[in-house]
Amino acid sequence: MTIRLPDADGALRTYEPRTEPLTLTPGTPLTSRTVFSAAHVVADPFADTTPDSPAAVDWDATLAFRRHLWSHGLGVAEAMDTAQRGMGLDWAGAAELIRRSAAEARAVGGRIACGVGTDQLTGGTLAGIRAAYEEQLAVVEEAGAQAVLMASRALASAARGPEDYLEVYGDLLRQATEPVVLHWLGPVFDPALEGYWGSSDLDAATETFLEVVAAHPGKVDGIKVSLLDAGREVGLRRRLPRGVRCYTGDDFDYPELIAGDEQGFSHALLGVFDPLGPLAAEAVRVLDTGDTAGFRALLDPTVALSRHLFQAPTRFYKTGVVFLAWLAGHQSHFTMVGGLQSARSLPHLARAYELADGLGLFPDPKQAEERMRNLLSLYGVNQ
């Protein structure tokens, strides 16, 4: 049976969905790489909310999805931008998410790291920004999770130069009780972060970033780089102090960065490993055996889907992630916090369905097809 899918120009094309999924079952723990999936939140579809209301989260479905990721050996990166931090999920909701997910991680023995930011603020002084970071760091550490120090819109706005970043991050790292991950999120993901680390010149920003890392030995577990620039990430990776990991956040070039070269490799903390979770875990298990070619054979074909989901405006990739979770049966609806399900077009979603189905990502291809047909019908596409 075929399904008619819309192209960007409004024409309909015929696609024949696959009938069998790619069979992927939980396996042994991952050993050669540390891999986090930045997980999305599931909205409560029955909550009486508006785009300006506090987020209403379906906690049962949200935590069930995290158990799904843990069952395949992945770590969960919680309350990151994939969870709509700064795009519908406010700090109060993020704090509850952190506490609930950390408790769930303890219950099942899952690895978890949580985002620490300043999204209580829209601006302010360096002292206020530092206090906001400290409040969030305390919540994460009290929950028993590893902290990921996220880039701050408020700091990007208030900082006068590199010295302000050195001061704020230095204070935070001295306070942290356990080694943290430093997250450099580029403006392609969030335009408000232009000029982070005190300069729009990425070479100059890199020097400040590395200065923060070098000045606090033992306090930085790793860096997460989300610049969508593989060459720059490799250059950064090679300059890290011994024992400091690089977690790729490059959703365009992750297979080659995780595979690495003779001088090193990247671990991973990726939003695309939300829909790719089981397949990504299986690929890393193959890599654990030393089979780099087998790893690339599994993961390289997923790049087309990832590049599609993360196409400009990149920050709206979350819509595709939740859409695929709905098609895959991880949630009963395609509703998002803040109404963000409307942030991508029907042709974009149709292509995401086609690419994901081609990879065998849907445990029940028939259910995915039926849900795709229902969405098409709502948009007036008759089959």
Coordinates of C-alpha atoms in Angstrom, one line a residue:
M1 CA 0.0 0.0 0.0
T2 CA 1.2 3.5 -0.8
I3 CA 0.8 6.9 0.8
R4 CA 0.8 10.3 -1.0
L5 CA 3.1 12.8 0.6
P6 CA 3.4 16.6 -0.2
D7 CA 6.5 18.2 -1.5
A8 CA 7.6 21.7 -0.7
D9 CA 6.1 22.9 -4.0
G10 CA 2.6 21.5 -3.2
A11 CA 2.9 18.5 -5.4
L12 CA 2.0 15.0 -4.1
R13 CA 4.4 12.1 -4.5
T14 CA 3.8 8.4 -3.9
Y15 CA 5.7 6.6 -1.2
E16 CA 5.6 3.0 -0.2
P17 CA 6.1 2.6 3.5
R18 CA 8.2 -0.4 4.7
T19 CA 6.3 -3.1 6.5
E20 CA 9.0 -4.3 8.9
P21 CA 11.0 -2.3 11.4
L22 CA 14.7 -2.5 12.1
T23 CA 14.9 -4.9 15.0
L24 CA 16.9 -3.4 17.8
T25 CA 16.8 -4.7 21.4
P26 CA 18.5 -3.5 24.5
G27 CA 22.0 -4.9 24.8
T28 CA 25.2 -4.7 26.8
P29 CA 26.4 -1.3 28.3
L30 CA 28.3 1.0 26.0
T31 CA 32.0 1.0 26.8
S32 CA 34.1 2.9 24.2
R33 CA 32.1 6.1 24.2
T34 CA 29.9 8.0 26.7
V35 CA 26.7 8.8 24.9
F36 CA 23.9 11.0 26.1
S37 CA 20.5 11.5 24.3
A38 CA 19.1 15.0 24.9
A39 CA 15.5 14.0 25.6
H40 CA 12.3 15.9 24.7
V41 CA 9.4 16.5 27.0
V42 CA 5.8 15.2 26.3
A43 CA 3.2 17.9 26.7
D44 CA -0.1 17.2 28.4
P45 CA -2.6 17.4 25.5
F46 CA -5.6 18.0 27.7
A47 CA -4.3 20.9 29.7
D48 CA -6.1 24.2 29.2
T49 CA -3.0 26.2 28.2
T50 CA -2.0 28.9 25.7
P51 CA 1.5 29.5 24.2
D52 CA 2.1 32.0 27.0
S53 CA 1.1 29.7 29.8
P54 CA 3.5 27.7 32.0
A55 CA 4.2 24.3 30.4
A56 CA 1.9 21.4 31.2
V57 CA 3.9 18.2 31.0
D58 CA 2.6 14.6 30.8
W59 CA 5.0 13.2 33.4
D60 CA 4.1 9.6 32.9
A61 CA 4.9 9.7 29.2
T62 CA 7.9 11.9 29.7
L63 CA 9.5 9.6 32.2
A64 CA 8.6 6.5 30.2
F65 CA 10.5 7.9 27.3
R66 CA 13.6 8.3 29.5
R67 CA 13.3 4.7 30.6
H68 CA 13.2 3.7 26.9
L69 CA 16.5 5.5 26.4
W70 CA 18.2 4.1 29.5
S71 CA 17.1 0.6 28.5
H72 CA 19.2 0.8 25.4
G73 CA 22.3 1.9 27.4
L74 CA 22.2 5.6 26.6
G75 CA 22.6 8.4 29.2
V76 CA 19.9 11.0 29.4
A77 CA 20.8 14.7 29.1
E78 CA 17.9 16.3 30.8
A79 CA 16.4 19.8 30.7
M80 CA 18.6 20.8 27.7
D81 CA 17.3 22.8 24.7
T82 CA 15.7 19.6 23.3
A83 CA 13.3 19.8 26.2
Q84 CA 12.3 23.3 25.1
R85 CA 14.3 25.2 27.6
G86 CA 13.7 28.8 26.7
M87 CA 11.1 27.8 24.1
G88 CA 8.1 26.9 26.3
L89 CA 9.6 25.2 29.3
D90 CA 10.3 27.7 32.0
W91 CA 12.7 27.3 34.9
A92 CA 10.0 26.1 37.3
G93 CA 9.0 23.4 34.9
A94 CA 12.7 22.5 34.2
A95 CA 13.4 22.2 37.9
E96 CA 10.6 19.7 38.4
L97 CA 11.7 17.8 35.3
I98 CA 15.2 17.6 36.7
R99 CA 14.0 16.3 40.1
R100 CA 11.7 13.7 38.6
S101 CA 14.1 12.5 36.0
A102 CA 17.0 12.2 38.5
A103 CA 14.8 10.2 40.8
E104 CA 13.8 7.9 37.9
A105 CA 17.5 7.5 37.0
R106 CA 18.4 6.4 40.5
A107 CA 15.5 3.9 40.4
V108 CA 16.6 2.2 37.2
G109 CA 20.4 2.8 37.4
G110 CA 20.5 5.2 34.5
R111 CA 23.1 7.9 33.8
I112 CA 21.8 11.5 33.8
A113 CA 23.2 14.9 33.3
C114 CA 21.1 18.1 33.6
G115 CA 21.2 21.5 32.2
V116 CA 22.1 24.5 34.4
G117 CA 21.3 27.9 32.9
T118 CA 19.8 31.3 33.7
D119 CA 16.4 31.2 32.1
Q120 CA 14.8 32.7 35.3
L121 CA 16.2 36.0 33.8
T122 CA 15.7 38.0 30.7
G123 CA 18.7 40.2 31.4
G124 CA 20.5 41.6 34.5
T125 CA 23.9 42.2 36.0
L126 CA 26.7 39.8 36.3
A127 CA 25.9 39.3 40.0
G128 CA 22.3 38.4 39.1
I129 CA 23.4 36.1 36.3
R130 CA 25.8 34.3 38.7
A131 CA 23.0 33.9 41.3
A132 CA 20.7 32.5 38.7
Y133 CA 23.3 29.9 37.6
E134 CA 24.0 29.1 41.3
E135 CA 20.3 28.5 42.0
Q136 CA 20.1 26.0 39.1
L137 CA 23.4 24.3 39.9
A138 CA 22.1 23.7 43.5
V139 CA 19.0 22.0 42.2
V140 CA 20.9 19.7 39.8
E141 CA 23.5 18.8 42.5
E142 CA 20.8 18.2 45.1
A143 CA 19.0 15.9 42.7
G144 CA 22.2 13.8 42.4
A145 CA 22.8 14.6 38.7
Q146 CA 25.8 15.8 36.8
A147 CA 25.6 19.4 35.8
V148 CA 25.9 20.8 32.3
L149 CA 26.6 24.5 32.4
M150 CA 24.6 25.8 29.5
A151 CA 25.2 29.0 27.5
S152 CA 23.2 31.9 28.9
R153 CA 21.3 34.4 26.9
A154 CA 21.5 36.9 29.8
L155 CA 25.2 36.6 30.0
A156 CA 25.6 37.0 26.2
S157 CA 23.7 40.2 26.6
A158 CA 25.4 41.6 29.7
A159 CA 29.0 40.5 29.2
R160 CA 31.4 43.3 28.1
G161 CA 34.1 41.0 27.0
P162 CA 36.0 37.7 27.6
E163 CA 36.9 38.7 31.2
D164 CA 33.2 38.6 32.2
Y165 CA 32.9 35.0 31.0
L166 CA 36.1 34.1 32.8
E167 CA 34.8 35.6 36.0
V168 CA 31.3 34.1 36.0
Y169 CA 32.4 30.6 34.9
G170 CA 35.3 30.6 37.2
D171 CA 33.0 31.3 40.2
L172 CA 30.7 28.5 39.2
L173 CA 33.4 26.0 38.6
R174 CA 35.0 26.7 42.0
Q175 CA 31.6 26.0 43.6
A176 CA 30.7 22.9 41.7
T177 CA 31.0 19.8 43.9
E178 CA 31.6 17.4 40.9
P179 CA 33.1 17.9 37.5
V180 CA 30.7 19.5 35.0
V181 CA 30.2 19.7 31.3
L182 CA 30.6 23.1 29.7
H183 CA 28.2 23.6 26.8
W184 CA 29.0 26.0 23.9
L185 CA 25.8 26.4 21.9
G186 CA 26.3 28.3 18.8
P187 CA 24.0 31.0 17.3
V188 CA 22.7 28.6 14.7
F189 CA 20.8 27.0 17.5
D190 CA 20.0 30.2 19.4
P191 CA 20.6 33.6 17.7
A192 CA 20.7 35.3 21.1
L193 CA 24.0 33.6 21.8
E194 CA 25.9 35.4 19.1
G195 CA 29.3 36.6 20.4
Y196 CA 29.4 34.1 23.2
W197 CA 32.7 33.9 25.1
G198 CA 33.2 37.6 24.4
S199 CA 33.7 37.6 20.6
S200 CA 31.9 36.9 17.3
D201 CA 35.3 35.8 16.0
L202 CA 35.2 32.0 16.7
D203 CA 39.0 31.8 16.9
A204 CA 39.0 34.4 19.7
A205 CA 36.0 32.8 21.4
T206 CA 37.7 29.4 21.3
E207 CA 40.7 30.8 23.2
T208 CA 38.5 32.1 26.0
F209 CA 36.6 28.9 26.1
L210 CA 39.9 26.9 26.4
E211 CA 41.2 29.3 29.0
V212 CA 38.1 28.6 31.2
V213 CA 38.8 24.8 30.9
A214 CA 42.5 25.1 31.6
A215 CA 42.1 27.3 34.6
H216 CA 40.0 24.8 36.5
P217 CA 41.7 21.4 36.4
G218 CA 39.6 18.6 37.9
K219 CA 36.4 20.6 37.6
V220 CA 35.6 20.1 33.9
D221 CA 34.5 16.5 32.9
G222 CA 34.1 17.6 29.3
I223 CA 32.9 20.2 26.8
K224 CA 29.8 19.9 24.6
V225 CA 30.3 21.7 21.3
S226 CA 27.3 22.6 19.2
L227 CA 28.6 24.7 16.4
L228 CA 27.9 22.4 13.4
D229 CA 31.5 22.8 12.4
A230 CA 33.3 19.5 12.4
G231 CA 36.7 20.9 11.7
R232 CA 36.5 23.4 14.6
E233 CA 35.3 20.7 16.9
V234 CA 38.3 18.4 16.0
G235 CA 40.7 21.3 16.5
L236 CA 39.2 22.1 19.9
R237 CA 39.2 18.4 20.9
R238 CA 42.9 18.1 20.2
R239 CA 43.7 21.0 22.5
L240 CA 41.8 19.8 25.5
P241 CA 43.8 19.0 28.7
R242 CA 44.3 15.4 29.4
G243 CA 41.2 13.8 30.9
V244 CA 38.7 16.4 29.6
R245 CA 36.3 14.8 27.1
C246 CA 34.7 16.3 24.1
Y247 CA 31.0 15.6 23.7
T248 CA 29.9 16.3 20.2
G249 CA 26.7 18.3 19.8
D250 CA 27.1 18.4 16.0
D251 CA 23.9 16.9 14.5
F252 CA 25.4 17.1 11.0
D253 CA 28.7 15.3 11.4
Y254 CA 28.3 13.0 14.4
P255 CA 29.3 9.7 12.8
E256 CA 32.8 10.9 11.8
L257 CA 33.3 12.8 15.1
I258 CA 32.4 9.9 17.3
A259 CA 34.4 7.5 15.2
G260 CA 37.4 9.8 15.5
D261 CA 40.9 9.6 14.1
E262 CA 44.3 8.5 15.1
Q263 CA 44.5 11.5 17.5
G264 CA 41.2 11.0 19.3
F265 CA 37.5 11.0 19.2
S266 CA 34.3 12.7 20.5
H267 CA 31.8 11.3 22.9
A268 CA 28.3 12.4 22.3
L269 CA 25.5 14.5 23.7
L270 CA 23.0 14.9 20.9
G271 CA 19.4 15.9 20.3
V272 CA 19.2 13.6 17.3
F273 CA 19.9 10.7 19.6
D274 CA 16.3 11.2 20.9
P275 CA 14.7 9.6 17.8
L276 CA 17.8 7.6 16.9
G277 CA 18.3 6.2 20.4
P278 CA 18.2 2.4 19.9
L279 CA 20.0 2.6 16.5
A280 CA 22.7 4.9 17.9
A281 CA 23.2 2.6 20.9
E282 CA 23.6 -0.4 18.6
A283 CA 26.1 1.5 16.4
V284 CA 28.2 2.3 19.5
R285 CA 28.1 -1.3 20.6
V286 CA 29.6 -2.2 17.2
L287 CA 32.2 0.4 17.7
D288 CA 33.0 -1.1 21.1
T289 CA 34.2 -4.2 19.3
G290 CA 36.7 -2.1 17.3
D291 CA 34.6 -2.3 14.1
T292 CA 34.6 1.3 12.9
A293 CA 33.4 0.4 9.5
G294 CA 30.4 -1.4 11.0
F295 CA 29.7 1.6 13.2
R296 CA 29.7 4.0 10.2
A297 CA 27.6 1.6 8.1
L298 CA 24.9 1.8 10.8
L299 CA 25.1 5.5 11.6
D300 CA 26.0 7.2 8.3
P301 CA 22.6 6.6 6.7
T302 CA 20.9 8.5 9.6
V303 CA 22.7 11.8 8.7
A304 CA 20.2 12.7 6.0
L305 CA 17.3 12.5 8.5
S306 CA 19.3 14.5 11.1
R307 CA 20.3 17.2 8.6
H308 CA 16.6 17.5 7.6
L309 CA 15.4 17.8 11.2
F310 CA 18.1 20.4 12.0
Q311 CA 17.7 22.5 8.8
A312 CA 17.4 26.2 9.3
P313 CA 15.9 27.7 11.4
T314 CA 17.7 25.0 13.4
R315 CA 16.1 25.8 16.8
F316 CA 12.9 24.3 15.5
Y317 CA 14.4 20.8 15.2
K318 CA 12.4 20.0 18.3
T319 CA 9.2 19.8 16.3
G320 CA 10.5 17.0 14.2
V321 CA 11.9 15.1 17.2
V322 CA 8.5 15.1 18.9
F323 CA 6.7 14.3 15.6
L324 CA 8.9 11.2 15.2
A325 CA 8.2 10.2 18.9
W326 CA 4.5 10.3 18.2
L327 CA 4.8 8.2 15.0
A328 CA 7.0 5.7 16.8
G329 CA 4.3 5.3 19.5
H330 CA 6.2 6.8 22.4
Q331 CA 3.3 9.2 23.0
S332 CA -0.3 9.3 22.0
H333 CA -0.4 12.7 20.4
F334 CA 1.5 15.3 18.4
T335 CA 1.1 18.2 20.9
M336 CA 4.0 20.3 22.1
V337 CA 4.7 22.7 24.9
G338 CA 3.9 26.2 23.7
G339 CA 2.1 24.9 20.6
L340 CA 5.5 24.3 18.9
Q341 CA 4.0 21.5 16.8
S342 CA 3.2 24.3 14.3
A343 CA 6.8 25.3 13.9
R344 CA 7.5 23.1 10.9
S345 CA 5.5 22.7 7.6
L346 CA 3.6 19.7 6.5
P347 CA 6.1 19.0 3.7
H348 CA 8.9 19.1 6.2
L349 CA 7.1 16.6 8.5
A350 CA 6.3 14.4 5.5
R351 CA 9.9 14.2 4.5
A352 CA 10.9 13.4 8.1
Y353 CA 8.4 10.5 8.1
E354 CA 9.8 9.2 4.8
L355 CA 13.4 9.3 6.0
A356 CA 12.7 7.8 9.4
D357 CA 10.5 5.0 7.9
G358 CA 13.3 4.2 5.4
L359 CA 15.7 3.7 8.3
G360 CA 13.2 1.4 10.0
L361 CA 12.9 3.6 13.1
F362 CA 9.3 2.9 13.8
P363 CA 8.6 -0.2 15.9
D364 CA 5.2 -0.4 14.4
P365 CA 5.4 0.8 10.8
K366 CA 1.6 0.4 10.3
Q367 CA 0.8 2.6 13.2
A368 CA 3.2 5.2 12.0
E369 CA 1.6 5.1 8.6
E370 CA -1.9 5.5 10.0
R371 CA -0.8 8.4 12.2
M372 CA 0.8 10.1 9.1
R373 CA -2.4 9.6 7.2
N374 CA -4.4 11.2 10.0
L375 CA -2.1 14.2 10.0
L376 CA -2.3 14.5 6.2
S377 CA -6.1 14.4 6.4
L378 CA -6.1 17.2 8.9
Y379 CA -4.2 19.3 6.4
G380 CA -6.7 18.4 3.6
V381 CA -4.5 15.9 1.8
N382 CA -6.8 13.2 0.5
Q383 CA -5.4 9.7 -0.1

